Coordinates of C-alpha atoms and ligand atoms in Angstrom, one line a residue:
X277 CA -23.9 9.2 -6.7
X278 CA -23.8 6.0 -4.4
X279 CA -21.1 3.5 -5.3
X280 CA -21.8 0.1 -3.9
X281 CA -18.7 -1.3 -2.3
X282 CA -17.6 -4.8 -1.0
X283 CA -14.6 -5.8 1.0
X284 CA -13.2 -9.4 0.9
X285 CA -11.4 -10.1 4.1
X286 CA -13.0 -7.4 6.0
X287 CA -12.0 -8.5 9.3
X288 CA -8.2 -8.1 9.0
X289 CA -6.4 -4.8 9.6
X290 CA -6.6 -3.5 6.0
X291 CA -10.2 -4.5 5.7
X292 CA -11.3 -2.8 9.0
X293 CA -9.3 0.3 7.9
X294 CA -11.3 0.5 4.6
X295 CA -14.4 0.3 6.6
X296 CA -13.3 3.2 8.9
X297 CA -12.1 5.3 5.9
X298 CA -15.1 4.6 3.7
X299 CA -17.7 5.7 6.4
X300 CA -16.4 9.1 5.6
X301 CA -16.7 8.8 1.9
X302 CA -19.7 10.7 0.6
X303 CA -20.2 8.6 -2.6
X304 CA -19.8 5.2 -1.3
X305 CA -22.1 2.6 0.5
X306 CA -20.7 -0.7 1.9
X307 CA -22.8 -3.4 0.8
X308 CA -20.8 -6.5 1.2
X309 CA -18.1 -7.7 3.7
X310 CA -16.7 -11.2 3.6
X311 CA -15.2 -13.2 6.6
X312 CA -15.0 -17.1 7.1
X313 CA -14.4 -16.8 10.9
X314 CA -17.0 -14.3 11.8
X315 CA -19.7 -15.3 9.2
X316 CA -23.0 -14.1 10.4
X317 CA -21.9 -11.6 13.0
X318 CA -21.9 -7.8 12.5
X319 CA -18.7 -6.0 11.8
X320 CA -19.1 -3.9 15.1
X321 CA -18.9 -7.4 16.8
X322 CA -15.5 -7.6 15.6
X323 CA -14.3 -4.1 15.8
X324 CA -16.2 -2.5 19.0
X325 CA -15.1 1.0 18.1
X326 CA -17.5 1.0 15.2
X327 CA -20.6 0.4 17.6
X328 CA -23.2 3.2 17.1
X329 CA -21.5 4.2 13.6
X330 CA -22.5 1.5 11.3
X331 CA -23.3 -2.2 11.1
X332 CA -22.7 -4.6 8.4
X333 CA -23.3 -8.3 8.3
X334 CA -20.2 -10.4 7.6
X335 CA -20.8 -13.2 5.1
X336 CA -18.9 -16.1 3.7
X337 CA -17.4 -15.3 0.1
X338 CA -20.3 -15.8 -2.6
X339 CA -19.2 -14.6 -6.1
X340 CA -22.8 -14.3 -7.0
X341 CA -23.6 -12.0 -4.3
X342 CA -20.5 -9.9 -4.9
X343 CA -21.6 -9.6 -8.7
X344 CA -25.1 -8.7 -7.9
X345 CA -24.4 -6.0 -5.2
X346 CA -21.0 -4.4 -5.8
X347 CA -19.8 -1.8 -8.2
X348 CA -16.4 -2.1 -6.7
X349 CA -14.5 -4.7 -4.7
X350 CA -11.5 -4.3 -2.4
X351 CA -9.6 -7.8 -2.0
X352 CA -7.9 -7.5 1.4
X353 CA -7.3 -11.3 1.3
X354 CA -3.7 -12.9 1.9
X355 CA -1.6 -13.3 -1.2
X356 CA -2.3 -16.5 -3.2
X357 CA -5.9 -16.1 -2.4
X358 CA -6.8 -13.1 -4.6
X359 CA -5.9 -14.7 -7.6
X360 CA -8.6 -17.3 -7.1
X361 CA -11.3 -15.0 -6.0
X362 CA -10.8 -12.1 -8.4
X363 CA -11.5 -13.8 -11.6
X364 CA -15.0 -15.1 -10.2
X365 CA -16.2 -11.3 -10.1
X366 CA -14.1 -9.3 -12.6
X367 CA -16.6 -9.5 -15.4
X368 CA -19.3 -7.4 -13.4
X369 CA -17.2 -5.3 -10.9
X370 CA -14.2 -3.4 -10.6
X371 CA -11.6 -4.7 -8.3
X372 CA -8.6 -3.1 -6.3
X373 CA -6.4 -6.0 -5.1
X374 CA -4.3 -5.1 -1.9
X375 CA -2.4 -8.5 -2.0
X376 CA 0.7 -9.0 -4.2
X377 CA -1.2 -11.3 -6.6
X378 CA -1.2 -8.9 -9.5
X379 CA 1.6 -6.5 -8.7
X380 CA 4.6 -8.4 -10.6
X381 CA 4.5 -8.3 -14.5
X382 CA 6.9 -11.1 -14.9
X383 CA 5.1 -14.4 -13.9
X384 CA 8.3 -16.1 -13.4
X385 CA 9.3 -13.5 -10.7
X386 CA 5.9 -14.1 -9.1
X387 CA 6.3 -17.8 -9.2
X388 CA 10.1 -17.4 -7.7
X389 CA 8.9 -15.2 -4.7
X390 CA 5.4 -16.5 -4.1
X391 CA 3.9 -19.7 -5.7
X392 CA 2.5 -20.8 -8.7
X393 CA -0.2 -18.3 -10.3
X394 CA -3.5 -19.5 -11.1
X395 CA -4.8 -16.7 -13.2
X396 CA -1.7 -15.6 -15.2
X397 CA -3.9 -14.2 -17.9
X398 CA -5.1 -11.4 -15.5
X399 CA -1.4 -10.1 -14.9
X400 CA -1.1 -8.1 -18.0
X401 CA -4.7 -6.7 -17.6
X402 CA -3.9 -5.3 -14.0
X403 CA -2.6 -1.8 -13.5
X404 CA 0.2 -1.2 -10.7
X405 CA -1.8 1.3 -8.5
X406 CA 1.0 3.7 -7.4
X407 CA -1.5 6.7 -7.8
X408 CA 0.9 9.5 -8.5
X409 CA 2.9 7.8 -10.9
X410 CA 0.2 5.7 -13.0
X411 CA -2.8 8.0 -12.6
X412 CA -3.5 7.8 -16.3
X413 CA -3.3 4.2 -16.5
X414 CA -5.6 3.8 -13.4
X415 CA -8.5 5.9 -15.0
X416 CA -10.9 3.4 -16.4
X417 CA -9.0 0.3 -15.3
X418 CA -11.0 -2.7 -14.2
X419 CA -8.2 -4.5 -12.1
X420 CA -5.9 -2.4 -10.0
X421 CA -2.8 -4.0 -8.0
X422 CA -2.4 -1.8 -5.0
X423 CA 1.1 -1.3 -4.1
X424 CA 2.9 -3.0 -1.0
X425 CA 3.3 -0.6 2.1
X426 CA 7.2 -0.8 2.0
X427 CA 7.4 -0.2 -1.8
X428 CA 5.0 2.7 -1.5
X429 CA 7.5 4.5 1.0
X430 CA 10.3 3.7 -1.3
X431 CA 9.1 4.2 -4.7
X432 CA 7.4 7.9 -4.0
X433 CA 10.7 9.4 -3.5
X434 CA 12.9 7.5 -5.8
X435 CA 10.7 7.0 -9.0
X436 CA 11.0 10.6 -9.9
X437 CA 14.6 11.1 -9.1
X438 CA 15.6 8.0 -11.2
X439 CA 13.6 9.1 -14.1
X440 CA 15.1 12.4 -14.0
X441 CA 18.7 10.8 -13.6
X442 CA 19.4 12.9 -10.4
X443 CA 20.8 10.0 -8.3
X444 CA 22.5 6.9 -9.1
X445 CA 20.6 3.7 -9.9
X446 CA 23.4 1.6 -8.5
X447 CA 24.3 0.9 -4.8
X448 CA 20.6 2.0 -3.4
X449 CA 20.4 1.0 0.2
X450 CA 17.0 1.0 1.8
X451 CA 16.6 0.7 5.5
X452 CA 13.0 0.6 6.5
X453 CA 11.1 0.3 9.8
X454 CA 7.4 -0.8 10.1
X455 CA 4.9 -1.1 13.0
X456 CA 3.5 -4.5 13.9
X457 CA -0.1 -4.1 11.9
X458 CA 2.1 -4.6 8.7
X459 CA 2.1 -8.3 9.6
X460 CA -1.7 -8.4 9.6
X461 CA -4.0 -9.2 12.5
X462 CA -3.5 -12.8 13.0
X463 CA -1.6 -14.0 16.1
X464 CA 2.1 -14.5 15.8
X465 CA 4.9 -14.8 18.4
X466 CA 7.1 -12.1 16.6
X467 CA 4.6 -9.5 17.0
X468 CA 3.4 -10.4 20.5
X469 CA 3.9 -7.4 23.1
X470 CA 6.4 -9.3 25.0
X471 CA 8.5 -10.1 22.0
X472 CA 8.2 -7.0 20.0
X473 CA 7.6 -4.5 22.7
X474 CA 10.7 -2.4 24.2
X475 CA 12.6 -4.1 21.1
X476 CA 13.6 -3.1 17.7
X477 CA 15.0 -5.8 15.3
X478 CA 15.9 -6.6 11.8
X479 CA 14.3 -9.2 9.8
X480 CA 14.3 -10.9 6.3
X481 CA 18.0 -9.5 6.2
X482 CA 19.5 -10.5 2.7
X483 CA 17.8 -10.8 -0.3
X484 CA 14.8 -12.2 1.5
X485 CA 11.8 -9.9 1.5
X486 CA 9.0 -10.3 -0.9
X487 CA 8.6 -6.5 -1.4
X488 CA 12.2 -6.5 -3.1
X489 CA 11.3 -7.7 -6.6
X490 CA 8.2 -5.2 -6.6
X491 CA 10.4 -2.3 -5.7
X492 CA 13.1 -3.2 -8.3
X493 CA 10.5 -3.6 -10.9
X494 CA 9.3 -0.1 -10.4
X495 CA 12.8 1.2 -10.2
X496 CA 14.1 -0.5 -13.0
X497 CA 11.1 1.0 -14.9
X498 CA 11.9 4.5 -13.9
X499 CA 15.5 4.4 -14.5
X500 CA 15.4 2.5 -17.8
X501 CA 18.2 0.0 -16.3
X502 CA 18.1 -3.1 -14.1
X503 CA 18.2 -1.8 -10.6
X504 CA 19.0 -3.9 -7.6
X505 CA 18.8 -2.7 -4.0
X506 CA 19.8 -3.6 -0.5
X507 CA 16.6 -3.7 1.5
X508 CA 16.4 -4.2 5.2
X509 CA 13.2 -4.2 6.9
X510 CA 12.8 -3.8 10.8
X511 CA 10.0 -4.3 13.1
X512 CA 9.4 -1.3 15.5
X513 CA 7.2 -1.5 18.7
X514 CA 4.4 0.8 17.3
X515 CA 0.9 -0.3 16.0
X516 CA 1.2 1.8 12.5
X517 CA 3.6 3.6 10.5
X518 CA 6.6 3.1 7.9
X519 CA 9.8 5.1 8.0
X520 CA 12.2 4.2 5.3
X521 CA 15.8 5.8 5.2
X522 CA 17.0 5.6 1.6
X523 CA 20.8 6.1 0.8
X524 CA 21.6 6.7 -2.7
X525 CA 24.6 8.5 -4.5
X526 CA 23.5 12.0 -5.6
X527 CA 24.5 13.5 -9.1
X528 CA 23.0 16.7 -7.9
X529 CA 22.5 19.3 -5.1
X530 CA 19.9 19.0 -2.3
X531 CA 18.0 21.9 -3.9
X532 CA 17.9 20.4 -7.2
X533 CA 16.8 17.2 -5.8
X534 CA 14.0 18.9 -3.8
X535 CA 12.8 21.0 -6.6
X536 CA 12.5 18.0 -8.8
X537 CA 10.3 16.1 -6.3
X538 CA 8.5 19.3 -5.7
X539 CA 7.6 19.8 -9.3
X540 CA 6.8 15.9 -9.9
X541 CA 4.3 16.1 -7.0
X542 CA 2.7 19.6 -7.5
X543 CA -0.4 18.2 -8.6
X544 CA -0.4 15.4 -5.9
X545 CA -2.0 16.5 -2.5
X546 CA -1.1 13.4 -0.7
X547 CA 2.8 13.8 -1.3
X548 CA 4.7 16.5 0.5
X549 CA 8.4 17.5 0.4
X550 CA 9.9 19.1 3.1
X551 CA 12.3 21.8 2.8
X552 CA 14.6 21.5 5.7
X553 CA 13.0 19.1 8.2
X554 CA 12.9 15.2 8.5
X555 CA 9.3 13.7 9.0
X556 CA 8.2 11.1 11.7
X557 CA 5.5 8.6 11.4
X558 CA 3.5 10.7 13.9
X559 CA 3.2 13.1 11.2
X560 CA 1.0 10.7 8.9
X561 CA -0.6 8.6 11.3
X562 CA -4.1 7.9 10.2
X563 CA -3.7 9.8 6.9
X564 CA -3.2 8.9 3.2
X565 CA 0.1 11.2 3.1
X566 CA 3.6 10.4 2.4
X567 CA 6.1 12.9 3.7
X568 CA 9.6 13.0 2.2
X569 CA 12.7 14.6 3.9
X570 CA 16.2 15.1 2.1
X571 CA 19.8 15.8 3.1
X572 CA 22.8 15.5 0.9
X573 CA 26.3 14.7 2.6
X574 CA 29.0 16.9 0.8
X575 CA 31.7 14.7 1.9
X576 CA 30.4 11.4 0.7
X577 CA 27.9 12.8 -1.9
X578 CA 25.3 10.5 -0.7
X579 CA 21.7 11.8 -0.6
X580 CA 19.8 10.6 2.7
X581 CA 16.0 10.5 2.0
X582 CA 13.5 9.9 4.7
X583 CA 10.0 8.9 3.8
X584 CA 7.2 8.2 6.1
X585 CA 3.7 6.6 5.5
X586 CA 0.9 5.1 7.4
X587 CA 1.2 1.5 6.3
X588 CA -2.6 1.0 6.8
X589 CA -3.7 4.0 4.8
X590 CA -1.2 5.4 2.2
X591 CA 0.4 2.0 2.3
X592 CA -2.9 0.1 1.9
X593 CA -6.3 0.8 2.4
X594 CA -6.1 4.8 1.8
X595 CA -4.1 4.2 -1.4
X596 CA -6.9 1.7 -2.5
X597 CA -9.5 4.1 -2.0
X598 CA -7.4 6.9 -3.9
X599 CA -7.2 4.2 -6.8
X600 CA -11.1 3.6 -6.7
X601 CA -11.7 7.2 -6.9
X602 CA -9.3 7.7 -9.8
X603 CA -10.8 4.5 -11.5
X604 CA -14.2 6.1 -11.2
X605 CA -13.4 9.6 -12.3
X606 CA -14.1 11.0 -8.7
X607 CA -11.7 13.5 -7.1
X608 CA -9.0 11.5 -5.9
X609 CA -9.2 13.1 -2.5
X610 CA -12.5 12.1 -1.7
X611 CA -13.2 10.3 1.7
X612 CA -9.4 10.8 2.4
X613 CA -9.2 14.3 3.7
X614 CA -8.1 13.7 7.4
X615 CA -5.6 15.2 9.7
X616 CA -3.2 13.0 11.6
X617 CA -4.1 11.1 14.8
X618 CA -2.1 12.6 17.5
X619 CA -0.8 11.3 19.9
Ligands
NAP1409 N1 -1.1 -5.0 6.9 C1 -0.6 -4.0 6.1 O1 -0.1 -3.2 6.4 C2 -0.8 -4.3 4.6 C3 -0.3 -3.2 3.9 C4 -0.4 -3.5 2.4 C5 -0.9 -4.4 1.8 N2 -1.4 -5.6 2.8 C6 -2.0 -6.8 2.1 O2 -3.1 -6.8 2.3 C7 -3.8 -8.0 2.3 C8 -4.4 -8.1 3.7 O3 -3.7 -7.7 4.8 P1 -4.1 -7.6 6.4 O4 -2.8 -7.0 7.1 O5 -5.4 -6.8 6.3 O6 -4.2 -9.1 6.6 P2 -5.0 -9.9 8.1 O7 -5.1 -8.8 9.0 O8 -4.3 -11.1 8.4 O9 -6.5 -10.2 7.3 C9 -6.7 -11.0 6.4 C10 -8.3 -11.2 6.1 O10 -8.4 -12.4 5.0 C11 -9.6 -13.2 5.5 N3 -8.9 -14.6 5.1 C12 -7.7 -15.2 5.6 N4 -7.4 -16.4 5.0 C13 -8.7 -16.5 4.2 C14 -9.1 -17.6 3.2 N5 -8.3 -18.7 3.2 N6 -10.3 -17.4 2.8 C15 -11.0 -16.3 2.8 N7 -10.4 -15.3 3.6 C16 -9.6 -15.5 4.4 C17 -9.3 -13.0 7.0 O11 -10.8 -13.1 7.6 P3 -11.3 -14.6 7.8 O12 -10.1 -15.5 8.4 O13 -12.4 -14.6 9.0 O14 -11.7 -15.0 6.6 C18 -9.0 -11.6 7.3 O15 -10.3 -10.7 7.1 C19 -2.5 -9.0 2.4 O16 -2.5 -9.6 1.1 C20 -1.5 -8.0 2.7 O17 -0.3 -8.6 2.2 C21 -1.2 -5.4 4.1

């Protein structure tokens, strides 16, 4: 089978990561890559490490060409743009959208945190693409809203535990650290090496980060009650990787919590729960895996959960390919079976 795939915003970090990963996908041919700035250039002109592997000409977005050439489109555009581009192609292609435009089910929440939505009718048609939780809904879907990177790292450990009522939905604190590629490829002072290198800083402290409503939407749905969290993101001087440390009151022992997570992810090859160890971002670098470590403090009763992903893979392009695989009825690991990059 050859599935013809298009990438909108192919020259950003998530677009280029899709190109890298799809190169190894046995069922996929990349037939369309869009960029405004690099219109007419080859993709290997933009990412020299692709030279000798593949060349695809970059083109300005043209809905008619996408409709003619693509079975599946990955939209790697900034939020606020996908909602204009996706409706132009959705009648003839399936779409996995990596932006936030179709993740929030309540339109008023989207408007409050982002801007006015131009395609509100598509929100209820979109499936939230946290693969391990919504596998059934993703199968056969036409539009999948790929989850955010921080939300993926937080939801994979917490959703099963809240559903099983093993931890307290109140008072959850999430302390997340991300590498600089989380901010995209555009130049910005805060990710400049002289500003971010040899440093470690919190940002968007307070109820400010746009991933908060997405995390709360899914935690509320899992627990059946309104969940509000404390979420503090940090920028660390690495290129890729997210490590989230989650503090939550445990109603049960470490063993019961680990057993529940292992049972939930028994059929999910990309999520691994560690018995007696804490994961680091190096363990997942370049892979579609999420590793989870757990301790319970017997004095305070708090569970301390550490979750790691590669923000560009399980947090973006890898999960997007996993979603495509599920949508099309392929083995969900197709094209995603890689060992971590080390060092
Ligand atoms: N980086 C991450 O770790 C991560 C993780 C999860 C989700 N996401 C989401 O994925 C999406 C892409 O993120 P990214 O990090 O890849 O961003 P990026 O590196 O900034 O790339 C954005 C891409 O969109 C294109 N673009 C920008 N403005 C455009 C416009 N007005 N019209 C058409 N194309 C435009 C850019 O190319 P041209 O300027 O040449 O057109 C570029 O190819 C975002 O919505 C982001 O929130 C990112």
